[in-house]
Amino acid sequence: MKKEELISLIYEWQTVVLNRKGVTRETEKKILAVLGSKPIKIITGFRRSGKSFLVQQIIQKGIKNGLFEKDNFLYINFEDYRLDEYTTNKHLEKIYRVFKENICTPKGRKIIVFDEIQKIKNWDKFICTLYEKETNLELIITGSNSEMLSSELSSKLSGRFIEFSITPFSFREYLLYHSITCDNRKEYLRNKDKINKAFYDFLCFGGLPETFEINTPEAKLSYCYGIITKIILDDVVKRFKVDNVELLEKIYRYLTAESGKLISFQNICNYAIQLGHNTKLETVIKYVGYLQKAFALFEVNKFDWSQKKVFAGQKKYYSIDTGLISVFRKITENYSFRLENIVALELYRRNKNLYFGRNYQGKEIDFIVSENDQWNKFQVCAELTDQNIDRETSVFGLSDKYLSGSNYLLTLDDFKKNIPAVIHENLIEWLLGF
């Protein structure tokens, strides 16, 4: 690409960024709070979950708040096909040099945003050099694969960064996008019918923002299937040079369709062998790890005081978005597990120290979460009845004498029961923070 073409592309992206409109994401406030500090800001997460839109809003707010002049930002998205030939850190250097010499003003703080930077080989070398060399500069980068995991970043950037993880839209963000107000309990009650309908749609089709403007269920599922294909073929197969693509797809389908169920690597291996794949346990473990590194799934381990035991044995896997589950399972087939996935996602957003509980008799607590030196427990079900109330509440006794904290029972019931030592909450109200 010639210099004039690159200048034109930079101006084009500036126009796109300045004219972008949309809802404020919850992560935005956290990033704005540290804007102006030296460390590199890194935004990671699943493909199409809204990272690009988020960083564009950050730029807008930075300009509005007087942190940067309008000409002093560089935004480049490396998914732009015109940049396909730009693959090395030398190309990053060229982009920055063209911006500095031809577009930005000499004075004032600059903000540089490289979106989906994992497409560039050895990107970290240029970023570290820029970080050390330039003093009045804000650096933000985003990525969607394993290179952008904390462990990889620590070795590449040597602690020079602050990481922000973004997921598909939360239910509160979903309502905000659809202009359904619920800022307080009065608004929630006034709009309750709309909110309940929106929740069912959210449960079925998830929080990937590009699905929100798709009108038919069939088209939404087609879009979600396309995202899955993109994850497997681009973010996993190419990155890790996977030999058995069919096996990888089957493992992803199994873990997503069985989201929230107790699974061991041996279970997955046996499933693959039943389907005719001659595979080994080591391969299964490796492929599951790849899917996690693409942010497609997240793992919940069994709680144990011994950290060695925490990472051994059976686990639960949850999909990063419930719409992806619908590609493989109808909502009527796994409704309760779908609710559990919604809660798992919300707890994942709020707190990464997430476990499940299980005793030797097989009784389970859906989630155990460490919060402020307390161990809060969560049980999830669609509704509380005379037939299931003992089953859903007695499990808290498994941990009460070992773990101090609150016991939460989340259901879709409108009326909350008074249960000793248990906080019964409506699941939707809990998601909205009421």
Coordinates of C-alpha atoms in Angstrom, one line a residue:
M1 CA 0.0 0.0 0.0
K2 CA 1.3 3.4 -1.0
K3 CA 1.7 6.2 1.5
E4 CA -1.2 8.2 0.0
E5 CA -3.5 5.1 0.2
L6 CA -2.5 4.5 3.9
I7 CA -3.2 8.2 4.7
S8 CA -6.6 7.9 3.1
L9 CA -7.4 4.7 5.0
I10 CA -6.4 6.3 8.3
Y11 CA -8.7 9.2 7.6
E12 CA -11.5 6.9 6.6
W13 CA -11.3 5.0 9.9
Q14 CA -11.2 8.3 11.8
T15 CA -14.5 9.2 10.2
V16 CA -16.0 5.9 11.1
V17 CA -14.9 6.2 14.7
L18 CA -16.2 9.8 15.1
N19 CA -19.6 8.9 13.7
R20 CA -20.1 5.7 15.7
K21 CA -23.2 5.6 17.9
G22 CA -24.5 3.0 20.4
V23 CA -24.9 2.0 24.0
T24 CA -22.4 2.4 26.7
R25 CA -20.8 -0.9 27.7
E26 CA -20.2 -1.7 31.4
T27 CA -16.4 -2.2 30.7
E28 CA -16.2 1.3 29.2
K29 CA -16.2 3.0 32.6
K30 CA -13.4 0.8 33.9
I31 CA -11.2 1.7 30.9
L32 CA -12.0 5.4 31.1
A33 CA -11.0 5.4 34.7
V34 CA -7.4 4.5 33.8
L35 CA -7.1 6.5 30.6
G36 CA -4.2 8.8 30.9
S37 CA -2.0 6.3 32.9
K38 CA 1.1 4.9 31.4
P39 CA 0.4 1.1 31.0
I40 CA -0.9 -0.3 27.7
K41 CA -4.6 -1.0 27.8
I42 CA -5.4 -4.4 26.4
I43 CA -9.0 -5.6 25.6
T44 CA -9.5 -9.3 25.0
G45 CA -12.5 -11.4 24.4
F46 CA -14.6 -13.5 22.1
R47 CA -15.0 -12.6 18.4
R48 CA -17.8 -10.2 17.6
S49 CA -18.5 -9.5 21.2
G50 CA -18.1 -5.7 20.7
K51 CA -14.4 -5.0 21.3
S52 CA -14.1 -2.7 18.2
F53 CA -17.2 -0.7 19.1
L54 CA -15.9 -0.4 22.7
V55 CA -12.5 1.1 21.7
Q56 CA -14.2 3.4 19.2
Q57 CA -16.4 4.7 22.0
I58 CA -13.3 5.1 24.3
I59 CA -11.7 7.3 21.6
Q60 CA -14.9 9.4 21.3
K61 CA -15.1 9.9 25.1
G62 CA -11.4 10.7 25.3
I63 CA -11.8 13.5 22.7
K64 CA -15.0 14.8 24.4
N65 CA -13.3 14.9 27.8
G66 CA -10.4 16.9 26.3
L67 CA -7.7 14.1 26.7
F68 CA -7.0 14.2 22.9
E69 CA -7.4 16.4 19.9
K70 CA -9.6 15.2 17.1
D71 CA -6.6 14.7 14.8
N72 CA -4.5 13.0 17.4
F73 CA -6.0 9.5 17.3
L74 CA -5.0 6.5 15.2
Y75 CA -7.5 3.6 14.9
I76 CA -6.6 0.6 12.7
N77 CA -8.6 -2.6 12.5
F78 CA -6.5 -5.4 11.1
E79 CA -9.6 -7.3 9.9
D80 CA -9.8 -4.7 7.1
Y81 CA -9.0 -6.6 3.9
R82 CA -6.9 -3.7 2.6
L83 CA -4.4 -4.5 5.3
D84 CA -4.0 -8.2 4.4
E85 CA -0.4 -7.5 3.3
Y86 CA 0.4 -5.9 6.6
T87 CA 1.6 -8.8 8.7
T88 CA 4.7 -7.8 10.6
N89 CA 5.9 -5.3 13.2
K90 CA 7.6 -3.3 10.5
H91 CA 4.2 -2.6 9.0
L92 CA 3.0 -1.4 12.4
E93 CA 6.0 1.0 12.4
K94 CA 5.1 2.2 8.9
I95 CA 1.5 2.9 9.9
Y96 CA 2.5 4.9 13.0
R97 CA 5.2 6.8 11.1
V98 CA 2.7 7.8 8.4
F99 CA 0.2 8.9 11.0
K100 CA 2.8 10.9 13.0
E101 CA 4.3 12.7 10.0
N102 CA 1.1 13.4 8.0
I103 CA -1.9 13.5 10.2
C104 CA -1.5 14.2 13.9
T105 CA -0.5 17.6 15.4
P106 CA 3.0 18.0 16.9
K107 CA 1.7 18.8 20.4
G108 CA -0.8 17.1 22.7
R109 CA -1.4 13.5 23.8
K110 CA -1.9 10.9 21.1
I111 CA -4.1 7.8 21.3
I112 CA -3.1 4.7 19.2
V113 CA -5.6 1.8 18.9
F114 CA -4.6 -1.4 17.1
D115 CA -7.7 -3.6 16.8
E116 CA -7.2 -7.4 16.4
I117 CA -3.5 -7.0 16.6
Q118 CA -2.8 -10.7 17.0
K119 CA -2.8 -10.8 13.1
I120 CA 0.6 -9.1 13.2
K121 CA 3.7 -11.2 13.8
N122 CA 5.9 -10.0 16.6
W123 CA 3.5 -7.1 17.3
D124 CA 4.8 -7.0 20.9
K125 CA 8.3 -5.8 19.8
F126 CA 6.9 -2.7 18.2
I127 CA 4.4 -2.0 21.0
C128 CA 7.1 -2.3 23.7
T129 CA 9.4 0.0 21.7
L130 CA 6.7 2.6 21.2
Y131 CA 5.8 2.3 24.9
E132 CA 9.4 3.1 26.0
K133 CA 10.1 5.7 23.3
E134 CA 7.0 7.9 23.4
T135 CA 6.0 9.7 26.5
N136 CA 2.7 11.4 25.7
L137 CA 1.0 8.4 24.2
E138 CA -2.1 6.3 25.0
L139 CA -1.8 2.7 23.7
I140 CA -4.8 0.4 23.4
I141 CA -4.8 -3.0 21.6
T142 CA -7.4 -5.7 21.2
G143 CA -7.3 -9.3 20.4
S144 CA -9.4 -12.5 20.1
N145 CA -7.1 -15.4 20.5
S146 CA -4.6 -17.1 22.7
E147 CA -1.8 -14.6 22.1
M148 CA -3.9 -12.2 24.1
L149 CA -4.3 -14.4 27.2
S150 CA -2.8 -13.1 30.4
S151 CA -0.1 -15.7 30.5
E152 CA 1.1 -14.8 27.0
L153 CA 0.8 -11.1 27.6
S154 CA 2.9 -11.3 30.7
S155 CA 5.8 -12.8 28.8
K156 CA 5.4 -10.5 25.8
L157 CA 4.9 -7.2 27.5
S158 CA 6.6 -7.8 30.9
G159 CA 3.9 -6.3 33.0
R160 CA 3.5 -3.1 31.1
F161 CA -0.3 -3.5 30.6
I162 CA -3.7 -3.4 32.2
E163 CA -6.1 -6.1 30.8
F164 CA -9.8 -5.8 30.3
S165 CA -11.9 -8.8 29.3
I166 CA -15.1 -8.3 27.4
T167 CA -17.9 -10.8 26.9
P168 CA -21.0 -10.6 24.7
F169 CA -23.6 -8.2 26.0
S170 CA -24.9 -8.7 29.5
F171 CA -28.7 -8.7 29.9
R172 CA -28.7 -5.1 31.3
E173 CA -26.7 -4.0 28.2
Y174 CA -29.1 -6.0 26.0
L175 CA -32.0 -4.1 27.4
L176 CA -30.2 -0.8 27.0
Y177 CA -29.5 -1.5 23.4
H178 CA -33.3 -2.2 22.8
S179 CA -34.2 1.0 24.7
I180 CA -36.0 -0.8 27.5
T181 CA -35.3 1.2 30.6
C182 CA -34.7 -0.4 34.0
D183 CA -32.6 2.0 36.0
N184 CA -34.6 1.5 39.1
R185 CA -37.2 -0.9 40.5
K186 CA -40.1 1.4 39.5
E187 CA -39.0 1.3 35.8
Y188 CA -38.4 -2.4 36.1
L189 CA -42.0 -3.1 37.3
R190 CA -43.4 -0.7 34.7
N191 CA -41.6 -2.5 31.9
K192 CA -41.8 -6.0 33.3
D193 CA -43.6 -7.6 30.4
K194 CA -41.2 -6.2 27.9
I195 CA -38.2 -7.3 30.1
N196 CA -39.6 -10.8 30.5
K197 CA -40.0 -11.2 26.7
A198 CA -36.5 -9.7 26.1
F199 CA -35.1 -12.2 28.6
Y200 CA -36.5 -15.2 26.7
D201 CA -35.0 -13.8 23.5
F202 CA -31.7 -13.2 25.2
L203 CA -31.8 -16.8 26.6
C204 CA -32.4 -18.2 23.1
F205 CA -30.1 -16.0 21.0
G206 CA -27.6 -14.5 23.4
G207 CA -25.7 -11.3 23.5
L208 CA -23.6 -11.1 20.3
P209 CA -24.5 -7.5 19.2
E210 CA -24.8 -8.2 15.5
T211 CA -27.7 -10.6 16.1
F212 CA -29.8 -7.8 17.6
E213 CA -30.7 -6.4 14.2
I214 CA -31.4 -9.8 12.6
N215 CA -35.2 -10.3 12.5
T216 CA -35.8 -14.0 12.2
P217 CA -34.8 -16.9 14.5
E218 CA -33.5 -18.9 11.5
A219 CA -31.2 -16.0 10.4
K220 CA -29.9 -15.4 13.9
L221 CA -28.9 -19.1 14.2
S222 CA -27.3 -19.0 10.8
Y223 CA -25.2 -16.0 12.0
C224 CA -24.2 -17.9 15.2
Y225 CA -23.2 -20.9 13.1
G226 CA -21.0 -18.6 11.0
I227 CA -19.3 -17.3 14.1
I228 CA -18.6 -20.9 15.3
T229 CA -17.1 -21.7 11.9
K230 CA -14.9 -18.6 12.1
I231 CA -13.7 -19.5 15.6
I232 CA -12.8 -23.1 14.7
L233 CA -11.3 -22.4 11.2
D234 CA -9.5 -19.2 12.0
D235 CA -8.9 -18.8 15.7
V236 CA -8.0 -22.4 16.5
V237 CA -7.2 -24.5 13.4
K238 CA -4.9 -21.9 11.8
R239 CA -3.4 -20.7 15.1
F240 CA -2.6 -24.1 16.5
K241 CA -2.2 -26.0 13.2
V242 CA -4.9 -28.5 14.2
D243 CA -4.8 -31.8 12.2
N244 CA -8.2 -33.2 13.0
V245 CA -10.7 -30.4 12.3
E246 CA -13.7 -32.7 12.5
L247 CA -12.7 -33.9 15.9
L248 CA -12.3 -30.3 17.1
E249 CA -15.7 -29.5 15.8
K250 CA -17.3 -32.5 17.5
I251 CA -15.6 -31.6 20.9
Y252 CA -16.9 -28.0 20.6
R253 CA -20.4 -29.2 19.7
Y254 CA -20.4 -31.7 22.7
L255 CA -19.2 -29.1 25.3
T256 CA -21.5 -26.4 24.0
A257 CA -24.6 -28.6 23.8
E258 CA -23.9 -30.1 27.2
S259 CA -23.1 -26.7 28.7
G260 CA -23.2 -26.8 32.5
K261 CA -23.1 -30.6 32.8
L262 CA -20.4 -32.4 34.8
I263 CA -17.8 -33.6 32.3
S264 CA -14.3 -35.2 32.5
F265 CA -11.7 -35.3 29.7
Q266 CA -12.2 -39.1 29.7
N267 CA -15.9 -38.5 29.1
I268 CA -15.1 -36.4 26.1
C269 CA -12.5 -38.9 24.8
N270 CA -15.0 -41.8 25.1
Y271 CA -17.6 -39.7 23.2
A272 CA -15.1 -39.0 20.4
I273 CA -14.2 -42.7 20.2
Q274 CA -17.9 -43.6 20.0
L275 CA -18.2 -41.3 17.0
G276 CA -15.4 -43.2 15.3
H277 CA -12.4 -41.0 16.1
N278 CA -9.2 -42.8 16.9
T279 CA -8.0 -40.3 19.5
K280 CA -6.0 -40.0 22.7
L281 CA -6.8 -38.3 26.0
E282 CA -3.8 -35.9 25.5
T283 CA -5.3 -34.8 22.2
V284 CA -8.7 -34.1 23.8
I285 CA -7.1 -32.1 26.6
K286 CA -5.2 -30.1 24.0
Y287 CA -8.2 -29.4 21.8
V288 CA -10.4 -28.3 24.8
G289 CA -7.6 -25.9 25.8
Y290 CA -7.5 -24.4 22.3
L291 CA -11.3 -23.7 22.5
Q292 CA -10.8 -21.9 25.8
K293 CA -8.0 -19.9 24.4
A294 CA -10.3 -18.7 21.6
F295 CA -12.7 -17.5 24.4
A296 CA -15.4 -19.8 23.1
L297 CA -15.8 -21.6 26.4
F298 CA -14.9 -21.1 30.0
E299 CA -14.1 -23.7 32.6
V300 CA -15.5 -24.1 36.2
N301 CA -13.6 -26.4 38.5
K302 CA -14.9 -28.2 41.6
F303 CA -14.2 -26.4 44.8
D304 CA -11.6 -28.0 47.1
W305 CA -9.4 -26.5 49.8
S306 CA -6.5 -28.4 48.1
Q307 CA -5.5 -26.5 45.0
K308 CA -4.1 -29.7 43.5
K309 CA -7.5 -31.3 43.7
V310 CA -9.3 -28.2 42.2
F311 CA -7.8 -28.7 38.8
A312 CA -8.2 -32.5 38.8
G313 CA -11.2 -34.6 38.0
Q314 CA -14.5 -33.5 36.6
K315 CA -15.3 -30.0 35.4
K316 CA -18.1 -27.9 34.0
Y317 CA -17.9 -25.9 30.8
Y318 CA -20.1 -23.0 29.8
S319 CA -20.6 -21.3 26.5
I320 CA -19.5 -17.7 26.2
D321 CA -22.9 -17.0 24.7
T322 CA -26.2 -18.8 24.9
G323 CA -27.0 -18.1 21.3
L324 CA -24.2 -20.5 20.3
I325 CA -25.9 -23.2 22.4
S326 CA -29.0 -22.8 20.2
V327 CA -27.1 -23.8 17.1
F328 CA -27.0 -27.4 18.6
R329 CA -29.9 -27.6 21.1
K330 CA -33.4 -26.3 21.2
I331 CA -34.1 -24.2 24.3
T332 CA -36.8 -26.7 25.4
E333 CA -34.2 -29.5 25.5
N334 CA -32.0 -27.8 28.1
Y335 CA -33.9 -24.9 29.6
S336 CA -32.6 -25.2 33.1
F337 CA -29.0 -25.6 32.0
R338 CA -29.5 -22.5 29.8
L339 CA -30.5 -20.5 32.9
E340 CA -27.4 -21.8 34.7
N341 CA -25.2 -20.7 31.8
I342 CA -26.7 -17.2 32.0
V343 CA -25.8 -17.0 35.7
A344 CA -22.4 -18.5 35.1
L345 CA -21.7 -15.8 32.5
E346 CA -22.8 -13.0 34.9
L347 CA -20.6 -14.4 37.7
Y348 CA -17.8 -14.7 35.2
R349 CA -18.2 -11.0 34.4
R350 CA -18.2 -10.1 38.0
N351 CA -15.7 -12.4 39.5
K352 CA -13.2 -14.9 38.0
N353 CA -12.9 -17.1 41.2
L354 CA -15.8 -19.3 40.3
Y355 CA -16.3 -23.0 41.3
F356 CA -19.0 -25.6 41.7
G357 CA -19.6 -27.7 44.8
R358 CA -20.1 -31.5 45.0
N359 CA -20.0 -34.0 47.8
Y360 CA -19.3 -37.7 47.7
Q361 CA -23.1 -38.4 47.5
G362 CA -23.3 -36.5 44.2
K363 CA -25.2 -33.5 45.6
E364 CA -24.1 -30.3 43.8
I365 CA -24.1 -26.6 44.4
D366 CA -24.2 -24.8 41.1
F367 CA -21.7 -22.1 41.9
I368 CA -19.4 -21.1 44.8
V369 CA -17.8 -17.6 44.5
S370 CA -15.2 -15.9 46.5
E371 CA -16.2 -12.3 47.4
N372 CA -14.7 -10.1 50.1
D373 CA -13.4 -13.0 52.2
Q374 CA -16.8 -14.7 51.9
W375 CA -17.8 -17.8 49.9
N376 CA -21.2 -17.1 48.4
K377 CA -23.2 -20.0 47.0
F378 CA -25.7 -19.9 44.1
Q379 CA -28.3 -22.5 43.1
V380 CA -30.3 -21.9 39.9
C381 CA -33.6 -23.4 38.8
A382 CA -36.5 -22.3 36.7
E383 CA -39.2 -22.3 39.4
L384 CA -39.5 -23.4 43.0
T385 CA -42.2 -26.0 43.8
D386 CA -43.2 -28.2 46.7
Q387 CA -41.6 -31.1 44.8
N388 CA -38.1 -29.5 44.4
I389 CA -37.7 -27.0 47.2
D390 CA -35.9 -29.5 49.5
R391 CA -33.6 -30.6 46.7
E392 CA -32.7 -27.1 45.7
T393 CA -32.1 -25.7 49.2
S394 CA -30.7 -28.7 51.1
V395 CA -27.5 -28.6 49.0
F396 CA -26.4 -25.4 50.9
G397 CA -25.9 -27.5 53.9
L398 CA -23.0 -29.2 52.2
S399 CA -20.9 -26.1 52.6
D400 CA -22.3 -24.0 55.4
K401 CA -20.1 -25.5 58.1
Y402 CA -17.0 -25.0 56.0
L403 CA -17.7 -21.8 54.0
S404 CA -19.0 -18.6 55.5
G405 CA -21.1 -16.5 53.2
S406 CA -24.6 -16.1 51.7
N407 CA -26.8 -18.7 50.1
Y408 CA -28.6 -17.5 46.9
L409 CA -31.4 -19.3 45.2
L410 CA -32.1 -17.8 41.8
T411 CA -35.4 -18.7 40.1
L412 CA -37.9 -17.1 37.6
D413 CA -40.6 -17.0 40.3
D414 CA -42.4 -13.6 40.8
F415 CA -42.9 -14.3 44.5
K416 CA -40.0 -14.9 46.8
K417 CA -40.3 -17.6 49.5
N418 CA -39.1 -17.1 53.0
I419 CA -36.5 -19.8 53.4
P420 CA -34.3 -20.1 56.5
A421 CA -30.6 -19.2 55.7
V422 CA -31.4 -18.8 52.0
I423 CA -31.8 -15.6 50.0
H424 CA -34.5 -16.4 47.3
E425 CA -34.2 -13.9 44.4
N426 CA -35.8 -13.6 41.0
L427 CA -33.1 -14.4 38.5
I428 CA -33.9 -11.5 36.2
E429 CA -33.9 -9.0 39.0
W430 CA -30.5 -10.4 40.2
L431 CA -29.1 -9.9 36.7
L432 CA -30.2 -6.3 36.7
G433 CA -28.9 -5.7 40.2
F434 CA -32.1 -5.1 42.1

